[in-house]
């Protein structure tokens, strides 16, 4: 592959929110790849993952797939497990202090992290490192030295901290250590490239590059990727928010969880979580737009593609068939009350009218929690017009057949 082509592939899916920064990173990548090729030395690439819980999820596979791309091009990959950073927890995308974990809790969570990652990374070509190896060795004097490269203002300008400041919520001093710790990881790992999601922009690009320069290294290039929303379709998929699709789940649960994601997030799922090319994605979007492809069928294709990636084509097909059986072909409870739809009814009206809920407020809450489905499709707006006849399901067990 020509170097320009490599750069284009490696920059695919990146998001910097700033064209100049993107261009700078792309230029540096091109330059470093060219040099690496000339001297016959692969690039060293790393990404860090904090074992704050034991599950890796599909969101994590966005940076992991990027690592895999580098690996497939012959570069050296480090899968870094943040056993020490996990003690604090990354404040990047959080609006309040995170609970501190004990070293034992973290060690327990980290046990299967690498094994889970090898569902994507090539085990024989991956270096696994734990950052407690070097961070636990730092003295107070070392921390003073590292921290003297930053000002309090730099941290307080960050959106997450500034918001808390403005609202009078506490920002604890140790939370500012997180970026310093991550920058020190980059220094120790002497990586050419660090991969992460857009929530890592400050850690990787602002703090990490600054600290590396101060410590006499060539700053690593940030390959910053878009974030996959969770099953709520809005907020970043995150293990600490509980809206995640774990890697360690079975094929039919994975399929079902993708099907429960609201339609509005499908574009991001296609772009970030499938192997489809941009033209394949554009074609599907155009077909949905023109009505040639039902949104539910488009989502089934996405669910099948994602499930096939982590399992195999057969498992994904079985999961789809089971899903269709349960949700579309009445292989549900044999007996099911029916309800006749009246013109002009909203989702709320039908839920109340069909006695699936006790009150309007319960109906609203269930819709907000993505607990209401029509033929397996999550209904997202309680006030929207009811879409039409089908099997209406509330929670796991309450069904009503809505008829015209
Ligand atoms: P926490 O909420 O505890 O911070 P996390 O789910 O953000 O957990 P991390 O270990 O902090 O997980 O993140 C590891 C890497 O995975 C980071 O580079 C992060 O940007 C990326 N990542 C995490 N969630 C997503 C997601 N939903 N989409 C894309 N990348 C993600
Ligand atoms: Mg995080």
XYZ file of N, CA and C and ligand atoms in Angstrom, residues 48-50 52 57 59-60 62-63 94 98 195-197 199-200 226-228 236-240, ligand 1:
103
model
N -4.977 3.171 25.540
C -5.162 2.739 26.924
C -6.631 2.464 27.214
N -6.867 1.472 28.041
C -8.234 1.098 28.432
C -8.239 0.902 29.941
N -9.156 1.585 30.610
C -9.214 1.533 32.073
C -10.162 0.445 32.556
N -12.272 -0.153 34.796
C -13.147 0.297 35.904
C -14.302 -0.670 36.101
N -16.733 -3.170 25.769
C -17.966 -3.073 24.995
C -17.674 -2.631 23.565
N -18.195 0.029 22.015
C -17.561 1.345 21.897
C -16.039 1.245 21.943
N -15.533 0.372 22.808
C -14.078 0.204 22.907
C -13.461 -0.355 21.635
N -13.973 0.559 18.731
C -13.690 1.578 17.714
C -12.172 1.870 17.723
N -11.589 2.268 18.875
C -10.123 2.406 18.864
C -9.383 1.087 18.638
N -17.086 13.332 32.229
C -17.939 13.179 33.399
C -18.252 14.531 34.033
N -15.686 10.936 40.196
C -15.947 9.507 40.062
C -15.481 8.787 41.326
N -4.004 6.228 20.062
C -5.360 6.164 19.518
C -6.367 6.317 20.660
N -7.437 7.074 20.413
C -8.486 7.209 21.433
C -9.706 7.892 20.843
N -10.776 7.942 21.617
C -12.004 8.611 21.193
C -11.903 10.121 21.400
N -13.325 11.951 23.382
C -13.258 12.330 24.805
C -11.804 12.382 25.288
N -10.893 11.857 24.478
C -9.478 11.826 24.854
C -8.661 12.964 24.261
N -14.297 9.184 16.304
C -15.660 9.529 16.720
C -16.165 8.543 17.764
N -17.137 8.966 18.555
C -17.668 8.115 19.627
C -18.959 7.426 19.211
N -19.062 6.174 19.554
C -20.280 5.417 19.283
C -21.280 5.646 20.413
N -22.532 8.785 24.618
C -21.431 7.858 24.367
C -21.655 6.518 25.070
N -21.468 5.441 24.331
C -21.571 4.132 24.955
C -20.488 4.025 26.021
N -20.889 3.694 27.226
C -19.918 3.695 28.308
C -20.311 2.700 29.370
N -19.304 1.995 29.832
C -19.608 0.984 30.838
C -20.140 1.637 32.107
N -19.709 2.876 32.385
C -20.172 3.485 33.626
C -21.574 4.073 33.497
P -15.479 5.185 31.597
O -16.867 5.659 31.372
O -15.290 4.408 32.862
O -14.441 6.261 31.374
P -15.095 4.205 28.961
O -16.210 3.361 28.438
O -14.949 5.617 28.551
O -15.205 4.102 30.520
P -12.247 3.926 28.781
O -11.421 2.794 29.261
O -12.218 5.195 29.544
O -13.762 3.437 28.676
O -11.911 4.233 27.287
C -10.913 3.553 26.559
C -10.857 4.044 25.137
O -12.032 3.659 24.444
C -10.762 5.566 25.010
O -9.916 5.881 23.938
C -12.170 5.976 24.705
O -12.220 7.175 23.953
C -12.637 4.796 23.867
N -14.071 4.657 23.950
C -14.785 4.395 25.068
N -16.088 4.401 24.780
C -16.199 4.645 23.449
C -17.306 4.772 22.542
N -18.548 4.651 22.969
N -17.045 5.042 21.241
C -15.780 5.174 20.810
N -14.688 5.069 21.611
C -14.900 4.806 22.910
